PDB file of C-alpha atoms and ligand atoms in Angstrom:
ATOM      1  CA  UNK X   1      12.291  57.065   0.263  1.00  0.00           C
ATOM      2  CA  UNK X   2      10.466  56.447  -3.292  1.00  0.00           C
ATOM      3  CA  UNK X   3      10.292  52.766  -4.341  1.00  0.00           C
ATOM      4  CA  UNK X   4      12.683  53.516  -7.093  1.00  0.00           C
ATOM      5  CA  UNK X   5      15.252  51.103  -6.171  1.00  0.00           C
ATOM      6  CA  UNK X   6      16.107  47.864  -5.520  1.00  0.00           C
ATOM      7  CA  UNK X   7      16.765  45.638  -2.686  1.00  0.00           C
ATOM      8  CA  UNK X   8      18.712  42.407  -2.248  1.00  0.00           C
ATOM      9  CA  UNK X   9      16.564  40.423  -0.347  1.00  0.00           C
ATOM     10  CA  UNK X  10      18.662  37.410   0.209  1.00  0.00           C
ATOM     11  CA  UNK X  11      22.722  38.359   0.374  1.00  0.00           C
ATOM     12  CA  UNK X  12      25.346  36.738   1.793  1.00  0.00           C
ATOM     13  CA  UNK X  13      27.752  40.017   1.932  1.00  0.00           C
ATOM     14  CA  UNK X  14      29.585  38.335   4.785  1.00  0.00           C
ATOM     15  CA  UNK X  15      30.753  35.506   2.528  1.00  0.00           C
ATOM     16  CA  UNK X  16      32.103  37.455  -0.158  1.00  0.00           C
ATOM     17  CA  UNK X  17      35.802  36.913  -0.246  1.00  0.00           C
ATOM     18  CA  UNK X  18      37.400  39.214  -3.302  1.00  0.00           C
ATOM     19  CA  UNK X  19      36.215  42.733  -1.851  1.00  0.00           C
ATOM     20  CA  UNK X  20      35.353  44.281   1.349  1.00  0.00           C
ATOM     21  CA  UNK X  21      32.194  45.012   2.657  1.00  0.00           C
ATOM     22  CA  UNK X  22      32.482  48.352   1.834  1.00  0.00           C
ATOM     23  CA  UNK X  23      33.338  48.141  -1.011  1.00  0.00           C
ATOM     24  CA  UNK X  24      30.082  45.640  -1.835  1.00  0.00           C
ATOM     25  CA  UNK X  25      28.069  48.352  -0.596  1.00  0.00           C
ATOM     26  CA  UNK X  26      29.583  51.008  -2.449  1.00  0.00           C
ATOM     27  CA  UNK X  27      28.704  49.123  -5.444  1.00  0.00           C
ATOM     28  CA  UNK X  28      25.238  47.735  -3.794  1.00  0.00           C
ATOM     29  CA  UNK X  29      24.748  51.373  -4.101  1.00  0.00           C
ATOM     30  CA  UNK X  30      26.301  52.573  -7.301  1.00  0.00           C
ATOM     31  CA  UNK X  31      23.429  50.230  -8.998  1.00  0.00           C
ATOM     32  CA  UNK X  32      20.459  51.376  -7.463  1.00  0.00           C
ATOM     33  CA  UNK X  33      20.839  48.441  -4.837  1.00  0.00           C
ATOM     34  CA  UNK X  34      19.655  50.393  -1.608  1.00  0.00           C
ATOM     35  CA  UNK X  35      19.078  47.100   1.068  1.00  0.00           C
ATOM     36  CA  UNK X  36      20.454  44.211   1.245  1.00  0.00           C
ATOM     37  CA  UNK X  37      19.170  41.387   3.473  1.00  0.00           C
ATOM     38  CA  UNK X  38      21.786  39.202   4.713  1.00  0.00           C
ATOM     39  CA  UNK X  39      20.750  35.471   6.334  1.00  0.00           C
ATOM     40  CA  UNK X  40      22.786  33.782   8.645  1.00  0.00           C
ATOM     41  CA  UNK X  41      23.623  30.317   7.792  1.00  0.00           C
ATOM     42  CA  UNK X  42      25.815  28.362  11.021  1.00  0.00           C
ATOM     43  CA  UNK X  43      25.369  29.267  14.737  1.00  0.00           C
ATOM     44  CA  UNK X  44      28.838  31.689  14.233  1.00  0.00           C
ATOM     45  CA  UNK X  45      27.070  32.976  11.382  1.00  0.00           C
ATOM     46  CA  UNK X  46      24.535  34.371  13.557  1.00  0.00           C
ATOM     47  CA  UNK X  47      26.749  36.417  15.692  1.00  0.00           C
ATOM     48  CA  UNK X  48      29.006  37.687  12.211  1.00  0.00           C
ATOM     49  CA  UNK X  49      25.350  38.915  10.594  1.00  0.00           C
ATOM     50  CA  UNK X  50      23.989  40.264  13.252  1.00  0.00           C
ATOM     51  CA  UNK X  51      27.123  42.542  13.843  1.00  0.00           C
ATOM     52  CA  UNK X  52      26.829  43.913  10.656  1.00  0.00           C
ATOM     53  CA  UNK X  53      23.256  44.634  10.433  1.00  0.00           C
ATOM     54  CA  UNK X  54      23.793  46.959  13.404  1.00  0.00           C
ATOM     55  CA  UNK X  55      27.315  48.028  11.605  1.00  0.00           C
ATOM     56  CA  UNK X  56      25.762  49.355   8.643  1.00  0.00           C
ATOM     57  CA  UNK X  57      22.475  51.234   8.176  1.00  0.00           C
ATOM     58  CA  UNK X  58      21.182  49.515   4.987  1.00  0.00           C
ATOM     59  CA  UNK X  59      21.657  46.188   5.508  1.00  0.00           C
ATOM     60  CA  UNK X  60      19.513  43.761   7.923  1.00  0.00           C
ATOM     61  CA  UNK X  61      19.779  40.334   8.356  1.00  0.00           C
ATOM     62  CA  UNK X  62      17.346  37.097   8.881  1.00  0.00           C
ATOM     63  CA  UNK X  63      18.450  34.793  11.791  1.00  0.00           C
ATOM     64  CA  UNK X  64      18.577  31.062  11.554  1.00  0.00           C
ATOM     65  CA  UNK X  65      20.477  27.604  10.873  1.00  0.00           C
ATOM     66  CA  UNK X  66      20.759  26.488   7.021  1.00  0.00           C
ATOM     67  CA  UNK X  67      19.809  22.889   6.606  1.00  0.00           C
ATOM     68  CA  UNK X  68      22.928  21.902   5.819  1.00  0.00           C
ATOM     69  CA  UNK X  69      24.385  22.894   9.244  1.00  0.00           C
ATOM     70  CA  UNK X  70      21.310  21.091  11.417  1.00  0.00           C
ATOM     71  CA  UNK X  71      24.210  18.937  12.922  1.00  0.00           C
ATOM     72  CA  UNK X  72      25.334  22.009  14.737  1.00  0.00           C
ATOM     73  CA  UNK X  73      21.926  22.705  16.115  1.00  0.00           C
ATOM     74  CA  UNK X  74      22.008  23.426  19.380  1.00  0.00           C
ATOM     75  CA  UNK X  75      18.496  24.997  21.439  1.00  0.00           C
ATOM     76  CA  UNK X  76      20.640  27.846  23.157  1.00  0.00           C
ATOM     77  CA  UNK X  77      20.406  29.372  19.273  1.00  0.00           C
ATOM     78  CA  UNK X  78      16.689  29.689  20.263  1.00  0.00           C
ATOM     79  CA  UNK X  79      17.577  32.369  23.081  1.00  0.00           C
ATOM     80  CA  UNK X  80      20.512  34.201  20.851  1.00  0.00           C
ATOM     81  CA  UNK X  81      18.065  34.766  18.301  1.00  0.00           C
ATOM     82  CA  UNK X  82      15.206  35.827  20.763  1.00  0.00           C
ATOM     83  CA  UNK X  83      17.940  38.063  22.318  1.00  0.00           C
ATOM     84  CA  UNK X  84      19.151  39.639  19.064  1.00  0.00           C
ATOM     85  CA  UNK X  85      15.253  39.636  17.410  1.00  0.00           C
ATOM     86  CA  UNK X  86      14.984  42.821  19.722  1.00  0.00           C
ATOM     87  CA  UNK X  87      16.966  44.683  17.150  1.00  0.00           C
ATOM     88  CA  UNK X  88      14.708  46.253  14.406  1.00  0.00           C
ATOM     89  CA  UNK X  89      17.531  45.421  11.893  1.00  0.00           C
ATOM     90  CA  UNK X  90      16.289  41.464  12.510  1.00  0.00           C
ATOM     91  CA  UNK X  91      13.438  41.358   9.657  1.00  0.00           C
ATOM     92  CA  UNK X  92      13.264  37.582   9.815  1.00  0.00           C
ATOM     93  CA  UNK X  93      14.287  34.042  10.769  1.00  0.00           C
ATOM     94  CA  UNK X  94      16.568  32.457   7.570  1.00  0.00           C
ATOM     95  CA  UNK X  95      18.059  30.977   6.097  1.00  0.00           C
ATOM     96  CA  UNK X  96      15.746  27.748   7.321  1.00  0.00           C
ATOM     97  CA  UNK X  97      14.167  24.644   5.234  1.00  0.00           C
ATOM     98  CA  UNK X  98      15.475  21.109   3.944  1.00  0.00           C
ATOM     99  CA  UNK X  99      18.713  20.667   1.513  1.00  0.00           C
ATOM    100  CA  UNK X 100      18.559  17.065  -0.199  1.00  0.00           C
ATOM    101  CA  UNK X 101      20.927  18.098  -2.462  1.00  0.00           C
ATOM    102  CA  UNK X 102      24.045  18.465  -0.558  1.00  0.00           C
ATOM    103  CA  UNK X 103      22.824  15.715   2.138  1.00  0.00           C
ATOM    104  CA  UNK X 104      20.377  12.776   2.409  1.00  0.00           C
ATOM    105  CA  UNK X 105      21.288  11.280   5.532  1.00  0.00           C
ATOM    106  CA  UNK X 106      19.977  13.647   7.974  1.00  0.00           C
ATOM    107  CA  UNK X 107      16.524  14.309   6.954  1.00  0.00           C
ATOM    108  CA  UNK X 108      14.436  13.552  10.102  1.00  0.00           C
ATOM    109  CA  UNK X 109      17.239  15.873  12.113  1.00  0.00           C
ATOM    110  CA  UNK X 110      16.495  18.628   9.623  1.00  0.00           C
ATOM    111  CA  UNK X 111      12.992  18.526   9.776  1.00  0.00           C
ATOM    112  CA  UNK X 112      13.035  18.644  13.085  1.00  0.00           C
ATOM    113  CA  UNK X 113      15.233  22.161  13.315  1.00  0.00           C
ATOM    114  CA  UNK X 114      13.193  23.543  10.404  1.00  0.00           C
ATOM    115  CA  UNK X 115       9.916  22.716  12.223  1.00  0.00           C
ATOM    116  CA  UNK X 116      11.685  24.450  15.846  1.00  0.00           C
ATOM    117  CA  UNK X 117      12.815  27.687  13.630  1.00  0.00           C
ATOM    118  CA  UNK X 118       9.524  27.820  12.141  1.00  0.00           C
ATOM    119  CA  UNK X 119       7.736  27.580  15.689  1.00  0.00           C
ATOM    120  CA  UNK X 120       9.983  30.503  16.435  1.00  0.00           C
ATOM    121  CA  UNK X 121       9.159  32.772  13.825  1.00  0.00           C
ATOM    122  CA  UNK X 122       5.404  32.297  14.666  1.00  0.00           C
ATOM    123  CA  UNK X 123       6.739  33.283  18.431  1.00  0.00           C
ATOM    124  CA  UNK X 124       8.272  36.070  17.502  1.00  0.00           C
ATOM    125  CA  UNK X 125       6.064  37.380  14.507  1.00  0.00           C
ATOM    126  CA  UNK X 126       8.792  37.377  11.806  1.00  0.00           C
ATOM    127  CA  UNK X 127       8.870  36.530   8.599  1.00  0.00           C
ATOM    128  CA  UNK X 128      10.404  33.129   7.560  1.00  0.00           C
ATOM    129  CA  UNK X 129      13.016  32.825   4.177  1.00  0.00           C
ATOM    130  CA  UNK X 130      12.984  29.320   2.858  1.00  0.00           C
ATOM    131  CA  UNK X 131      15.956  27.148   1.552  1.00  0.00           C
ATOM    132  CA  UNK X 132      14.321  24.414  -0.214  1.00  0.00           C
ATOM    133  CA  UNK X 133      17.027  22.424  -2.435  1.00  0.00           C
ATOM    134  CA  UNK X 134      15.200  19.067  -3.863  1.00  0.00           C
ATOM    135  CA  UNK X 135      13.013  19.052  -0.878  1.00  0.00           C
ATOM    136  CA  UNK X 136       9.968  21.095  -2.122  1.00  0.00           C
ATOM    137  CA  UNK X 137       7.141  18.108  -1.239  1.00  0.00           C
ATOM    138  CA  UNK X 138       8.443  17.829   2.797  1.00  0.00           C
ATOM    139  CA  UNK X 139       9.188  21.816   2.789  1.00  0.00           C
ATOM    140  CA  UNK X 140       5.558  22.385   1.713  1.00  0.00           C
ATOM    141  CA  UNK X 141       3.764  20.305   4.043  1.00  0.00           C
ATOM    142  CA  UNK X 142       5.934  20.870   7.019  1.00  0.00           C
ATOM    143  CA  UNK X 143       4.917  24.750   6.425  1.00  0.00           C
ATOM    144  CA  UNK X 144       1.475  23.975   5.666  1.00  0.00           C
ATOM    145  CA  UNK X 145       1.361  21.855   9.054  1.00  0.00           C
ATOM    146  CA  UNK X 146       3.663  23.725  11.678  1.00  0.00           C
ATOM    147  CA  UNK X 147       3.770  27.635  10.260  1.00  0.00           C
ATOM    148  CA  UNK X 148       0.769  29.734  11.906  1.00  0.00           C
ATOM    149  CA  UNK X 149       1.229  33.471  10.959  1.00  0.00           C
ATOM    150  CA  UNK X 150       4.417  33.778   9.728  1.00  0.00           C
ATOM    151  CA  UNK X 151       4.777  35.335   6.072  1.00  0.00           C
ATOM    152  CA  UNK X 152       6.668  32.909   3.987  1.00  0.00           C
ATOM    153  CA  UNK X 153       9.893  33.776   1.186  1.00  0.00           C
ATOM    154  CA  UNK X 154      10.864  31.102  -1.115  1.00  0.00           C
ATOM    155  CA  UNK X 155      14.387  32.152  -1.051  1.00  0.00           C
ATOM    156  CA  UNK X 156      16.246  30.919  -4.834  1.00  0.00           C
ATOM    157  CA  UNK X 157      12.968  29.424  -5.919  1.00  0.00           C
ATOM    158  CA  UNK X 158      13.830  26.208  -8.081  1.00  0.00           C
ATOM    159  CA  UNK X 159      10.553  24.520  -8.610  1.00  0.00           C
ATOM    160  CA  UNK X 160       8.530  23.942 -11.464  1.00  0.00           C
ATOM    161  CA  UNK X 161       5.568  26.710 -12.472  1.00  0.00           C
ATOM    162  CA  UNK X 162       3.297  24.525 -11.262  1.00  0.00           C
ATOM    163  CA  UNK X 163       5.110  24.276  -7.673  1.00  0.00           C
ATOM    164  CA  UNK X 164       4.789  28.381  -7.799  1.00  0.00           C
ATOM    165  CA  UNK X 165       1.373  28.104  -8.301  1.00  0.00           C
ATOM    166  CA  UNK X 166       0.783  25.859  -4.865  1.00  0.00           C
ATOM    167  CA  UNK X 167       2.844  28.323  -3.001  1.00  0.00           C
ATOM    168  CA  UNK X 168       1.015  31.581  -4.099  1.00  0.00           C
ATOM    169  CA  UNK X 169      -2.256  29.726  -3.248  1.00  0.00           C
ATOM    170  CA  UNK X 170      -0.549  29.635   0.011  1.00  0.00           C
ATOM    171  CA  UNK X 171      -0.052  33.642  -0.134  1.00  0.00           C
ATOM    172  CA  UNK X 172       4.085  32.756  -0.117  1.00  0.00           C
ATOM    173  CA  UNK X 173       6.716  35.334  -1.778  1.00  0.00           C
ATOM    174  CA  UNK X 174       8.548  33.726  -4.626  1.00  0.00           C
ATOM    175  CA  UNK X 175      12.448  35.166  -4.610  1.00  0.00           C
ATOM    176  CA  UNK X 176      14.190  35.437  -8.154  1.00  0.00           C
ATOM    177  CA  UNK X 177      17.997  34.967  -8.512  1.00  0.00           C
ATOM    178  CA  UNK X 178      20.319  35.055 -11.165  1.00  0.00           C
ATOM    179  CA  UNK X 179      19.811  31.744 -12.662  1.00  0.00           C
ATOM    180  CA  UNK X 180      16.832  33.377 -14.654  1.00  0.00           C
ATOM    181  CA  UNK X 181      19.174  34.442 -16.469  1.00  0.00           C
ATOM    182  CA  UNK X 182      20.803  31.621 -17.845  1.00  0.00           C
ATOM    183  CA  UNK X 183      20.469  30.441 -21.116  1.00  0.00           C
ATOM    184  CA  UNK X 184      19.227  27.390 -20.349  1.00  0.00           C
ATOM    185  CA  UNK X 185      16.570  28.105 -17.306  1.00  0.00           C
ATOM    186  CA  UNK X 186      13.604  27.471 -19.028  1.00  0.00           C
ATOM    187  CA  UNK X 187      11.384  26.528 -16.187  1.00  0.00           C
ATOM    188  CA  UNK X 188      12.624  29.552 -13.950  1.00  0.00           C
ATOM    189  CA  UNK X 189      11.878  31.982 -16.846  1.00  0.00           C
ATOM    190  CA  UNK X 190       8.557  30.616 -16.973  1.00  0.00           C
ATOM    191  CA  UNK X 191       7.953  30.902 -13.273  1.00  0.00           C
ATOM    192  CA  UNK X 192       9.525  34.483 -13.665  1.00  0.00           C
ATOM    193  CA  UNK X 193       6.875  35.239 -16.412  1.00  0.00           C
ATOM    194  CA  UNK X 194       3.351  33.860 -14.967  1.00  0.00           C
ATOM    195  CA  UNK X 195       3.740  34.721 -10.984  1.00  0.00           C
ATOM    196  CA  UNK X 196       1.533  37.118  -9.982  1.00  0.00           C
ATOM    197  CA  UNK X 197       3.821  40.295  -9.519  1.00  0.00           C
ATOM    198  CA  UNK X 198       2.746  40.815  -6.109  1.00  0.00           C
ATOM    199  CA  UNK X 199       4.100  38.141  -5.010  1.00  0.00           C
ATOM    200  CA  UNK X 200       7.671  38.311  -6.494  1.00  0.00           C
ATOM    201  CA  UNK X 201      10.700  39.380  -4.925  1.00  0.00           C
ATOM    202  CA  UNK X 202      14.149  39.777  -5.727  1.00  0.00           C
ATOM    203  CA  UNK X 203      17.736  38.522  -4.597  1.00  0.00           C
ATOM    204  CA  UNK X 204      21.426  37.542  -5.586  1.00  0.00           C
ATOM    205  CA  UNK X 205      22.446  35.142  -2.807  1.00  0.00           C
ATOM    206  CA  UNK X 206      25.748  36.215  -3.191  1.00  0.00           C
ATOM    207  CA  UNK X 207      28.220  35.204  -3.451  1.00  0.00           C
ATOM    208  CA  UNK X 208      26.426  32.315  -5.251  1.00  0.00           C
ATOM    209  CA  UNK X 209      24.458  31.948  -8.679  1.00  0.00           C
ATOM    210  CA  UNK X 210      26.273  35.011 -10.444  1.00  0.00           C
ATOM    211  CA  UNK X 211      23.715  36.224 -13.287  1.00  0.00           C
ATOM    212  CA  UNK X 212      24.439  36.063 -17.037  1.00  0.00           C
ATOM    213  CA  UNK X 213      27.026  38.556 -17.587  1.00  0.00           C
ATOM    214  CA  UNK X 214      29.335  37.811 -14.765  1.00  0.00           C
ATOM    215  CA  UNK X 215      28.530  34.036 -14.113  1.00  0.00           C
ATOM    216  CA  UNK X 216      31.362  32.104 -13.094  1.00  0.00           C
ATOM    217  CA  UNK X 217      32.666  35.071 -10.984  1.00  0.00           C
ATOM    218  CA  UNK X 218      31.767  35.687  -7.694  1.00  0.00           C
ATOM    219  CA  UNK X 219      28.228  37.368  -6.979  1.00  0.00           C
ATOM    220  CA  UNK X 220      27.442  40.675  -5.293  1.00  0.00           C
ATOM    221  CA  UNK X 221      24.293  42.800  -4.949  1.00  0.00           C
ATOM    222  CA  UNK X 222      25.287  45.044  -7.476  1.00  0.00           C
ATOM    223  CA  UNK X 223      24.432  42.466  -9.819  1.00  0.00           C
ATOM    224  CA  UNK X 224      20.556  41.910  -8.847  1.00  0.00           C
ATOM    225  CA  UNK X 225      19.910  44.564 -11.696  1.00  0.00           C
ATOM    226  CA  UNK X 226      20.709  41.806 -14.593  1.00  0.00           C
ATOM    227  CA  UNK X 227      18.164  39.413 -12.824  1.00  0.00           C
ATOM    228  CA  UNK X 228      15.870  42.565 -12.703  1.00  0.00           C
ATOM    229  CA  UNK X 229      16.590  43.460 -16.354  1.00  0.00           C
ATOM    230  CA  UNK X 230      16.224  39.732 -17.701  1.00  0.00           C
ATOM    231  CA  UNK X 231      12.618  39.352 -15.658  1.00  0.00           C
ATOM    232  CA  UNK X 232      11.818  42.858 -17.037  1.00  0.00           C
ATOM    233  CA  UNK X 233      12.510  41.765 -20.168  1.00  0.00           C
ATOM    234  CA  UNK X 234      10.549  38.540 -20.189  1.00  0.00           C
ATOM    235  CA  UNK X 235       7.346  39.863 -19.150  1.00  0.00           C
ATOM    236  CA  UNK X 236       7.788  42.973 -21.268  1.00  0.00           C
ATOM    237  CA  UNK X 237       7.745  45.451 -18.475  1.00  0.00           C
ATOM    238  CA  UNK X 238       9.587  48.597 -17.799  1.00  0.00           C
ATOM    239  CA  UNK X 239      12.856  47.872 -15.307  1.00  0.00           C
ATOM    240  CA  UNK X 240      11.573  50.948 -13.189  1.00  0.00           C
ATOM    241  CA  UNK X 241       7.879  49.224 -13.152  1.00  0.00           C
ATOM    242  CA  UNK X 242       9.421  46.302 -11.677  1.00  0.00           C
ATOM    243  CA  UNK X 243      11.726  47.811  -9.072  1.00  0.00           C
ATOM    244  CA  UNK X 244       9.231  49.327  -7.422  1.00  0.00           C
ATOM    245  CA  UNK X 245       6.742  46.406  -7.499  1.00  0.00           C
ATOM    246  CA  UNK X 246       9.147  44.338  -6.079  1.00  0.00           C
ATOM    247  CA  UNK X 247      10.691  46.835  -3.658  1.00  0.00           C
ATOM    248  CA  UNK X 248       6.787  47.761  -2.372  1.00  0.00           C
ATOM    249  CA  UNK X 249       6.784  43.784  -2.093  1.00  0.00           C
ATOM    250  CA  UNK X 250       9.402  43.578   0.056  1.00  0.00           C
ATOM    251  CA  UNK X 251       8.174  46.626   2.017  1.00  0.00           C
ATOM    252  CA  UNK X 252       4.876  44.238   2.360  1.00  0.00           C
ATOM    253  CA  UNK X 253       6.525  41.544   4.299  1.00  0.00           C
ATOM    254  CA  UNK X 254       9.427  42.732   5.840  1.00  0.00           C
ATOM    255  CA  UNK X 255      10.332  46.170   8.266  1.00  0.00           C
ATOM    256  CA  UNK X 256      12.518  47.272   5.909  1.00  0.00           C
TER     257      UNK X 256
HETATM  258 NI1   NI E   1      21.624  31.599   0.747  1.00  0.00          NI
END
C-alpha cells in the first residue's frame, strides 16, 4: 500500500458507545483512515483489545495499564501481555505513563507500574505510547532513567513547545489530537507548527477530544482528517504531503 492515507494511531474504538465497530470502521475507512491503533487501558481492557485486533484486519492494539487504573495492577498482566505480544497485531505496550490530573494520591504506585511496563517493552522490543497528563517532569526522567531501546510516542501531547523540543532531543514521536484544533490551543498549534515532521504522528483518542467541527460529540477515527487538515493548514503544507509523512512515521516505529 502507498502512504496515501492516514492512520489513527491512538483509538479507543472499543469505547465508543453511539455506533458499532463496524460501523467506526466503515467510516475509519470512508475518510481515508486505513489503521487504527487501539490501547488498552484496565486489565479487562486488555483481553476486549486484543480480541479485536485479531477480529479485524486493520486495526492493532498497544497493551498496557493507564495510570489511572495502577490500583488494579496486578504482575500476572506481565505474562497476559507476554502471551498475547506473540500476535503481530500487538505493535506496542500503551496506554502507560503518570495522570496527575485525575489523581494525586497514588503517585509512587504509578511510577512504579509505569517503570514495570516500561521494563517490559524493553523485554519485548516494542514500542511504548505515553499518557502523560500534568506529569511531564516525572514522565521524562523516569523514561530517561528506566527505558533502554524502546521507541517512545507521546500519545495527546499537552506540553509546552519547549517540552517538545526535550523530547525530540530524546528521538520521541510527538502524537497530535484534535485539540489543535480548537480555537483557543495556542501552545498545541505552536508545537504542531515547529516539530520536526519526522517526528509527528497522528491520532483521535476517541472517543475523547472531538476536533473542531464535531467537538462536544463523541470522537471517531473518521475525524483524524480535521486534525490533519488544521496541522496542514498551519504549517502551510499540502494535506496529502502530510498524510504520508506521518503515515511513513508511523510505519518507522511501529509493524504496521
Ligand atoms: Ni487514550
Amino acid at each position: 500500500m502507498d502512504n496515501n492515507y492516514l492512520i489513527d494511531t491512538h483509538s479507543h474504538i472499543n469505547m465508543i458507545e453511539n455506533i458499532s465497530i463496524d460501523e467506526v470502521l466503515k467510516n475509519a475507512f470512508e475518510n481515508n483512515v486505513k489503521k487504527i491503533v487501539v490501547p488498552s487501558s484496565s486489565p479487562l481492557d486488555i483481553d476486549i483489545v486484543y480480541e479485536i485486533s485479531q477480529k479485524y484486519e486493520n486495526v492493532y492494539c498497544y497493551l498496557g495499564i493507564h495510570p489511572e487504573d495502577a490500583k488494579n495492577w496486578d504482575d500476572q498482566i506481565i505474562d497476559k501481555i507476554k502471551e498475547y505480544a506473540k500476535s503481530n497485531k500487538v505493535v506496542g505496550i500503551g496506554e502507560i505513563g503518570l495522570d496527575y490530573y485525575w489523581d494525586k494520591s497514588n503517585i509512587e504506585l504509578q511510577k512504579e507500574i509505569f517503570i514495570k511496563q516500561i521494563q517490559l517493552a524493553n523485554e519485548l522490543n516494542l514500542p511504548i505510547n505515553i499518557h502523560d497528563r500534568e506529569a511531564h517532569k516525572d514522565t521524562f526522567d523516569i523514561l530517561k532513567e528506566y527505558n533502554k531501546s524502546s521507541k517512545v510516542i507521546m500519545h495527546c501531547f499537552s506540553g509546552s513547545p519547549e517540552f517538545a523540543n526535550e523530547c525530540i532531543k530524546e528521538g520521541w514521536y510527538i502524537a497530535i489530537g484534535g485539540v489543535v484544533t480548537f480555537k483557543n490551543a495556542k501552545k498545541m498549534k505552536e508545537v504542531a507548527i515547529q516539530i520536526p515532521l519526522d517526528k509527528l504522528l497522528l491520532e483521535t483518542d476517541a472517543p475523547y477530544l472531538t476536533p473542531v467541527p464535531y467537538r462536544g460529540k463523541e470522537n471517531q477515527p473518521a475525524y483524524i482528517k480535521y486534525t490533519a487538515e488544521e496541522i496542514a493548514k498551519l504549517r502551510e503544507i499540502k494535506i496529502d504531503e502530510l498524510t504520508k509523512i506521518t503515515t511513513q512515521n508511523v510505519k518507522n516505529i511501529l509493524s504496521i
